[in-house]
Amino acid sequence: MTCAVAKNPTRCVPGNCRARHASAAVALLFGFASGCSTAGADYTPGKLTAEQLANCRVVAQAYVDGKPEYPAMRDELKQDPVAIAWFVRYLEQEIVQAREGHIEILGQETVPAAEVRLDPKSPTPWNLPGQRPDSRAIGQIVAIGASAVDVVVNDLVLHPQEFVRTIGIEVLTGIGDPAVPALLKLASDGESMQQRVAARALGEIGARGESLEALRMLAHSPIWRIRSDAAQGLAKGGSGARDLLMEMLADDDPFVRRKAGEALANYKHRKAANALIAFLEAAKKSKVSSDELAAQKALQIMAGAKRPRTTGAWRRFASSLPDEVAVKEIEAKEGGR
């Protein structure tokens, strides 16, 4: 069974457009949740009872209206796993519509933004000057935290479109450590695309501890695309992530080597710079122009330079960077924060 959305052709009059548009947006998703099945969707957070539906609508409307009591209402809704999951779905829809305008994230449980907003030329329903609606919605999912992870993973991270997956990574990065267990599971048990997304998200949260070990496993995948995403995921980590990137400069695939170099450029350490210089020298010797360009680009990023340099000039630059002892001291201070 699928449900049709009734469309009201009546145009807004000044003074009540925002409220009416907000009410339409609030009612739409929860209207589907109350009684419609999702054609072609494998995941649903569950069916809302009439009471849960009423609670969701009240909280969503309070969010739209910016009521001061909204945060407490949101936190109370977290006590109901099904209701909070549907509220997260409402926020997801707000993010996607704000960025794209027309895209399916929940199968037949959502419609184009133009069908939600009765007058496409009217102002947005948000009365928050200087704050984008997608940023506001992301902030709310982050505030919900662990209770939102399962929904975000299934709706966004596992979505077939890269655009939506990227939003999912951004949201999970904001949630941080509570999202790591779900991402570790994807990294170990997921299909190729799921492992790639897990690599990027784990790296954004921080390539340390179990996340680093998962990225190490993905860095040795037989699939080059997974290895390249693992390299990107290693851009934010400690000495372990840096050393793994140094190893990946010898990967069999030139694209993976390039991504490893780009990620290694984030480590402004003497050891990382010398590894890139050795990579540059090997590329010159073997006459692999793509590796030479990748090495030069990575060193330029590290140095903030606009032009390539000779290996001698790069070695002088490397000697000005912190050594291993200084790096460990820096990491110890950061770890104690």
Short mmCIF file of C-alpha atoms in Angstrom, two decimals:
data_model
loop_
_atom_site.label_atom_id
_atom_site.label_comp_id
_atom_site.label_asym_id
_atom_site.label_seq_id
_atom_site.Cartn_x
_atom_site.Cartn_y
_atom_site.Cartn_z
CA MET A 1 0.00 0.00 0.00
CA THR A 2 1.21 3.48 -0.82
CA CYS A 3 -0.33 6.82 0.08
CA ALA A 4 -1.05 9.82 -2.10
CA VAL A 5 -0.18 13.29 -0.84
CA ALA A 6 -2.98 15.81 -1.08
CA LYS A 7 -1.77 19.07 -2.58
CA ASN A 8 -3.40 22.36 -1.60
CA PRO A 9 -3.22 24.84 -4.49
CA THR A 10 -4.19 27.78 -2.27
CA ARG A 11 -1.51 30.45 -2.22
CA CYS A 12 -0.27 31.96 1.02
CA VAL A 13 -1.22 35.34 2.27
CA PRO A 14 1.30 37.59 4.02
CA GLY A 15 1.79 36.83 7.69
CA ASN A 16 0.94 33.13 7.74
CA CYS A 17 3.06 31.60 4.94
CA ARG A 18 5.84 30.39 7.17
CA ALA A 19 3.55 28.75 9.69
CA ARG A 20 1.53 26.98 7.01
CA HIS A 21 4.62 25.76 5.17
CA ALA A 22 6.12 24.52 8.42
CA SER A 23 2.93 22.70 9.31
CA ALA A 24 2.83 21.04 5.88
CA ALA A 25 6.42 19.89 6.23
CA VAL A 26 5.84 18.56 9.74
CA ALA A 27 2.67 16.69 8.81
CA LEU A 28 3.96 15.16 5.59
CA LEU A 29 6.54 12.67 6.80
CA PHE A 30 4.61 11.67 9.89
CA GLY A 31 1.50 11.21 7.81
CA PHE A 32 3.33 8.52 5.87
CA ALA A 33 4.73 7.02 9.06
CA SER A 34 1.29 6.53 10.57
CA GLY A 35 -0.15 4.15 8.02
CA CYS A 36 1.80 3.65 4.79
CA SER A 37 4.17 0.92 3.84
CA THR A 38 7.39 1.75 2.06
CA ALA A 39 7.68 0.23 -1.39
CA GLY A 40 11.18 -1.03 -2.08
CA ALA A 41 12.68 -0.07 1.29
CA ASP A 42 14.41 -2.69 3.42
CA TYR A 43 14.65 -0.60 6.56
CA THR A 44 12.04 1.03 8.73
CA PRO A 45 12.40 2.17 12.34
CA GLY A 46 8.93 0.79 13.08
CA LYS A 47 5.32 1.89 12.87
CA LEU A 48 4.16 4.77 15.01
CA THR A 49 1.13 4.42 17.24
CA ALA A 50 -1.38 7.24 17.29
CA GLU A 51 0.12 8.53 20.53
CA GLN A 52 3.69 8.38 19.20
CA LEU A 53 2.62 10.13 16.02
CA ALA A 54 1.01 12.93 18.02
CA ASN A 55 4.15 13.34 20.14
CA CYS A 56 6.38 13.48 17.05
CA ARG A 57 4.25 16.12 15.43
CA VAL A 58 4.24 18.29 18.55
CA VAL A 59 8.04 18.07 18.92
CA ALA A 60 8.62 18.71 15.21
CA GLN A 61 6.36 21.74 15.25
CA ALA A 62 8.13 23.08 18.33
CA TYR A 63 11.42 22.66 16.47
CA VAL A 64 10.09 24.50 13.42
CA ASP A 65 8.68 27.30 15.56
CA GLY A 66 11.89 27.61 17.58
CA LYS A 67 10.08 27.30 20.89
CA PRO A 68 12.34 27.57 23.97
CA GLU A 69 10.91 24.36 25.38
CA TYR A 70 11.87 22.38 22.25
CA PRO A 71 15.25 20.99 23.50
CA ALA A 72 13.61 19.45 26.57
CA MET A 73 10.83 18.01 24.39
CA ARG A 74 13.41 16.52 22.01
CA ASP A 75 15.33 14.92 24.86
CA GLU A 76 12.14 13.47 26.32
CA LEU A 77 11.29 11.98 22.91
CA LYS A 78 14.63 10.13 23.03
CA GLN A 79 13.09 7.83 25.62
CA ASP A 80 10.93 6.35 22.83
CA PRO A 81 13.21 4.60 20.27
CA VAL A 82 10.61 4.45 17.50
CA ALA A 83 9.39 8.02 17.91
CA ILE A 84 12.87 9.53 18.04
CA ALA A 85 13.86 7.51 14.96
CA TRP A 86 11.00 9.04 12.99
CA PHE A 87 11.91 12.49 14.24
CA VAL A 88 15.47 11.90 13.01
CA ARG A 89 13.99 10.95 9.64
CA TYR A 90 12.12 14.24 9.59
CA LEU A 91 15.41 16.09 10.23
CA GLU A 92 17.19 14.06 7.54
CA GLN A 93 14.57 15.12 5.05
CA GLU A 94 15.07 18.75 6.00
CA ILE A 95 18.82 18.46 5.38
CA VAL A 96 18.50 16.78 1.99
CA GLN A 97 15.79 19.13 0.78
CA ALA A 98 17.77 22.18 1.88
CA ARG A 99 20.80 21.05 -0.12
CA GLU A 100 19.26 19.44 -3.16
CA GLY A 101 15.59 20.34 -3.34
CA HIS A 102 14.43 17.08 -4.87
CA ILE A 103 15.74 13.67 -3.92
CA GLU A 104 14.36 10.48 -2.44
CA ILE A 105 15.89 9.29 0.81
CA LEU A 106 13.06 7.21 2.20
CA GLY A 107 11.51 5.59 -0.85
CA GLN A 108 7.85 6.58 -1.03
CA GLU A 109 7.96 8.08 2.44
CA THR A 110 9.13 11.43 1.08
CA VAL A 111 8.33 13.79 -1.78
CA PRO A 112 10.08 16.71 -3.52
CA ALA A 113 10.55 19.84 -1.47
CA ALA A 114 8.52 21.80 -4.01
CA GLU A 115 5.49 19.71 -3.07
CA VAL A 116 6.01 20.44 0.62
CA ARG A 117 6.44 24.17 0.24
CA LEU A 118 3.22 25.41 -1.33
CA ASP A 119 4.82 28.57 -2.67
CA PRO A 120 8.40 27.79 -3.84
CA LYS A 121 9.24 31.51 -3.95
CA SER A 122 8.21 32.18 -0.38
CA PRO A 123 10.74 32.61 2.44
CA THR A 124 11.98 29.53 4.23
CA PRO A 125 10.07 28.65 7.42
CA TRP A 126 13.16 29.23 9.55
CA ASN A 127 13.32 32.43 11.53
CA LEU A 128 17.02 32.13 12.32
CA PRO A 129 19.02 34.84 10.51
CA GLY A 130 22.46 33.67 9.43
CA GLN A 131 21.82 29.98 10.14
CA ARG A 132 21.21 27.53 7.31
CA PRO A 133 18.33 25.08 7.79
CA ASP A 134 20.52 22.08 6.92
CA SER A 135 23.08 23.09 9.55
CA ARG A 136 20.34 23.54 12.11
CA ALA A 137 18.90 20.08 11.38
CA ILE A 138 22.34 18.45 11.50
CA GLY A 139 22.92 20.08 14.87
CA GLN A 140 19.71 18.54 16.16
CA ILE A 141 20.64 15.03 15.02
CA VAL A 142 24.05 15.47 16.65
CA ALA A 143 22.29 16.51 19.87
CA ILE A 144 20.17 13.36 19.70
CA GLY A 145 23.41 11.39 19.46
CA ALA A 146 23.53 7.61 19.81
CA SER A 147 19.76 7.27 19.38
CA ALA A 148 20.11 8.63 15.83
CA VAL A 149 22.97 6.44 14.62
CA ASP A 150 20.97 3.46 13.35
CA VAL A 151 18.59 5.67 11.37
CA VAL A 152 21.37 7.78 9.86
CA VAL A 153 23.33 4.68 8.84
CA ASN A 154 20.36 3.00 7.18
CA ASP A 155 18.81 6.08 5.57
CA LEU A 156 21.87 8.09 4.55
CA VAL A 157 25.13 6.16 4.85
CA LEU A 158 23.77 3.14 2.97
CA HIS A 159 21.94 5.22 0.36
CA PRO A 160 22.81 4.43 -3.31
CA GLN A 161 23.54 8.09 -4.11
CA GLU A 162 26.92 9.54 -3.21
CA PHE A 163 25.38 12.92 -2.42
CA VAL A 164 23.24 11.43 0.34
CA ARG A 165 26.03 9.20 1.65
CA THR A 166 28.22 12.27 2.05
CA ILE A 167 25.56 13.88 4.21
CA GLY A 168 25.45 10.72 6.30
CA ILE A 169 29.20 10.84 6.85
CA GLU A 170 28.94 14.49 7.87
CA VAL A 171 26.19 13.74 10.39
CA LEU A 172 27.97 10.71 11.89
CA THR A 173 31.17 12.74 12.16
CA GLY A 174 29.26 15.26 14.22
CA ILE A 175 27.85 12.51 16.45
CA GLY A 176 31.40 11.21 16.93
CA ASP A 177 32.31 8.27 19.18
CA PRO A 178 28.75 6.92 19.61
CA ALA A 179 28.72 6.25 15.84
CA VAL A 180 31.96 4.23 15.85
CA PRO A 181 30.52 0.77 16.76
CA ALA A 182 28.08 0.85 13.83
CA LEU A 183 30.84 1.97 11.47
CA LEU A 184 33.19 -0.74 12.72
CA LYS A 185 30.53 -3.30 11.89
CA LEU A 186 30.19 -1.91 8.37
CA ALA A 187 33.96 -1.94 7.98
CA SER A 188 34.21 -5.60 8.92
CA ASP A 189 30.98 -7.08 7.54
CA GLY A 190 29.74 -4.64 4.92
CA GLU A 191 29.83 -4.82 1.15
CA SER A 192 32.40 -2.87 -0.84
CA MET A 193 30.50 0.43 -0.88
CA GLN A 194 29.65 0.14 2.80
CA GLN A 195 33.29 -0.45 3.67
CA ARG A 196 34.28 2.61 1.66
CA VAL A 197 31.81 4.82 3.49
CA ALA A 198 32.87 3.35 6.83
CA ALA A 199 36.51 4.15 6.04
CA ARG A 200 35.73 7.79 5.34
CA ALA A 201 33.47 8.23 8.35
CA LEU A 202 35.82 6.49 10.78
CA GLY A 203 38.64 8.66 9.53
CA GLU A 204 36.64 11.85 9.97
CA ILE A 205 35.85 10.90 13.55
CA GLY A 206 39.50 10.04 14.16
CA ALA A 207 41.86 7.28 13.03
CA ARG A 208 42.75 6.01 16.48
CA GLY A 209 42.20 2.86 18.54
CA GLU A 210 39.70 0.42 17.03
CA SER A 211 39.05 2.85 14.18
CA LEU A 212 42.71 2.77 13.20
CA GLU A 213 42.73 -1.03 13.27
CA ALA A 214 39.65 -1.13 11.05
CA LEU A 215 41.31 1.30 8.63
CA ARG A 216 44.43 -0.85 8.67
CA MET A 217 42.35 -3.83 7.59
CA LEU A 218 40.65 -1.81 4.84
CA ALA A 219 44.03 -0.48 3.69
CA HIS A 220 44.94 -4.08 2.79
CA SER A 221 41.71 -4.82 0.93
CA PRO A 222 42.10 -6.46 -2.50
CA ILE A 223 39.76 -3.75 -3.85
CA TRP A 224 41.66 -0.59 -4.77
CA ARG A 225 38.68 1.70 -4.22
CA ILE A 226 38.40 0.54 -0.62
CA ARG A 227 42.13 1.09 -0.13
CA SER A 228 41.87 4.60 -1.55
CA ASP A 229 39.04 5.50 0.83
CA ALA A 230 41.03 4.01 3.69
CA ALA A 231 43.91 6.30 2.74
CA GLN A 232 41.59 9.31 2.86
CA GLY A 233 40.29 8.13 6.21
CA LEU A 234 43.81 8.06 7.64
CA ALA A 235 44.29 11.80 7.13
CA LYS A 236 43.23 12.55 10.72
CA GLY A 237 45.09 10.43 13.22
CA GLY A 238 48.30 9.96 15.14
CA SER A 239 51.64 8.38 14.36
CA GLY A 240 50.02 5.00 13.66
CA ALA A 241 47.85 6.45 10.90
CA ARG A 242 50.84 8.36 9.53
CA ASP A 243 53.03 5.26 9.39
CA LEU A 244 50.30 3.29 7.63
CA LEU A 245 50.02 6.03 5.01
CA MET A 246 53.76 5.87 4.50
CA GLU A 247 53.40 2.16 3.74
CA MET A 248 50.58 2.90 1.30
CA LEU A 249 52.90 5.06 -0.80
CA ALA A 250 54.12 1.71 -2.16
CA ASP A 251 50.62 0.46 -3.06
CA ASP A 252 50.25 -1.31 -6.42
CA ASP A 253 47.61 1.17 -7.57
CA PRO A 254 48.66 4.70 -8.62
CA PHE A 255 45.39 6.26 -7.43
CA VAL A 256 45.81 4.74 -3.97
CA ARG A 257 49.39 6.04 -3.85
CA ARG A 258 48.16 9.51 -4.77
CA LYS A 259 45.46 9.47 -2.08
CA ALA A 260 47.99 8.24 0.47
CA GLY A 261 50.27 11.14 -0.43
CA GLU A 262 47.45 13.67 -0.14
CA ALA A 263 46.47 12.31 3.27
CA LEU A 264 50.07 12.22 4.44
CA ALA A 265 50.34 15.92 3.63
CA ASN A 266 48.20 16.57 6.71
CA TYR A 267 51.04 15.35 8.93
CA LYS A 268 53.50 18.22 9.13
CA HIS A 269 56.21 16.04 10.62
CA ARG A 270 59.76 15.44 9.46
CA LYS A 271 59.19 11.70 9.09
CA ALA A 272 56.14 12.20 6.87
CA ALA A 273 57.91 14.79 4.74
CA ASN A 274 60.95 12.54 4.27
CA ALA A 275 58.69 9.68 3.21
CA LEU A 276 57.13 11.91 0.55
CA ILE A 277 60.56 13.01 -0.61
CA ALA A 278 61.65 9.37 -0.92
CA PHE A 279 58.44 8.75 -2.88
CA LEU A 280 59.35 11.68 -5.15
CA GLU A 281 62.89 10.40 -5.69
CA ALA A 282 61.67 6.89 -6.51
CA ALA A 283 59.17 8.33 -9.00
CA LYS A 284 61.91 10.33 -10.71
CA LYS A 285 64.14 7.28 -10.90
CA SER A 286 61.41 5.02 -12.29
CA LYS A 287 60.03 7.83 -14.47
CA VAL A 288 56.48 7.41 -13.19
CA SER A 289 55.17 10.91 -13.83
CA SER A 290 51.87 10.41 -11.97
CA ASP A 291 53.75 9.51 -8.78
CA GLU A 292 56.10 12.44 -9.21
CA LEU A 293 53.16 14.83 -9.57
CA ALA A 294 51.44 13.26 -6.57
CA ALA A 295 54.55 13.61 -4.41
CA GLN A 296 55.12 17.22 -5.44
CA LYS A 297 51.48 18.09 -4.80
CA ALA A 298 51.53 16.50 -1.34
CA LEU A 299 54.71 18.31 -0.37
CA GLN A 300 53.33 21.60 -1.67
CA ILE A 301 50.21 21.13 0.46
CA MET A 302 52.34 20.33 3.50
CA ALA A 303 54.54 23.38 2.96
CA GLY A 304 51.82 25.72 1.75
CA ALA A 305 53.89 26.21 -1.39
CA LYS A 306 52.57 27.18 -4.82
CA ARG A 307 55.29 25.57 -6.96
CA PRO A 308 57.23 22.30 -7.18
CA ARG A 309 60.73 22.19 -5.70
CA THR A 310 63.85 20.14 -6.14
CA THR A 311 64.43 17.22 -3.79
CA GLY A 312 67.24 19.18 -2.16
CA ALA A 313 64.91 22.09 -1.43
CA TRP A 314 62.33 19.72 -0.05
CA ARG A 315 64.89 18.12 2.25
CA ARG A 316 65.76 21.53 3.65
CA PHE A 317 62.05 22.08 4.25
CA ALA A 318 61.74 18.69 5.97
CA SER A 319 64.60 19.50 8.33
CA SER A 320 62.62 22.48 9.64
CA LEU A 321 59.69 20.29 10.74
CA PRO A 322 59.23 18.67 14.17
CA ASP A 323 61.06 15.38 14.69
CA GLU A 324 59.61 12.16 16.08
CA VAL A 325 60.18 13.09 19.72
CA ALA A 326 58.41 16.42 19.31
CA VAL A 327 55.56 14.70 17.47
CA LYS A 328 55.02 12.25 20.32
CA GLU A 329 54.99 15.11 22.82
CA ILE A 330 52.36 16.90 20.73
CA GLU A 331 50.24 13.74 20.49
CA ALA A 332 50.53 13.17 24.25
CA LYS A 333 49.27 16.71 24.92
CA GLU A 334 46.39 16.30 22.46
CA GLY A 335 45.47 12.94 23.96
CA GLY A 336 45.26 14.49 27.41
CA ARG A 337 42.74 17.13 26.44
#
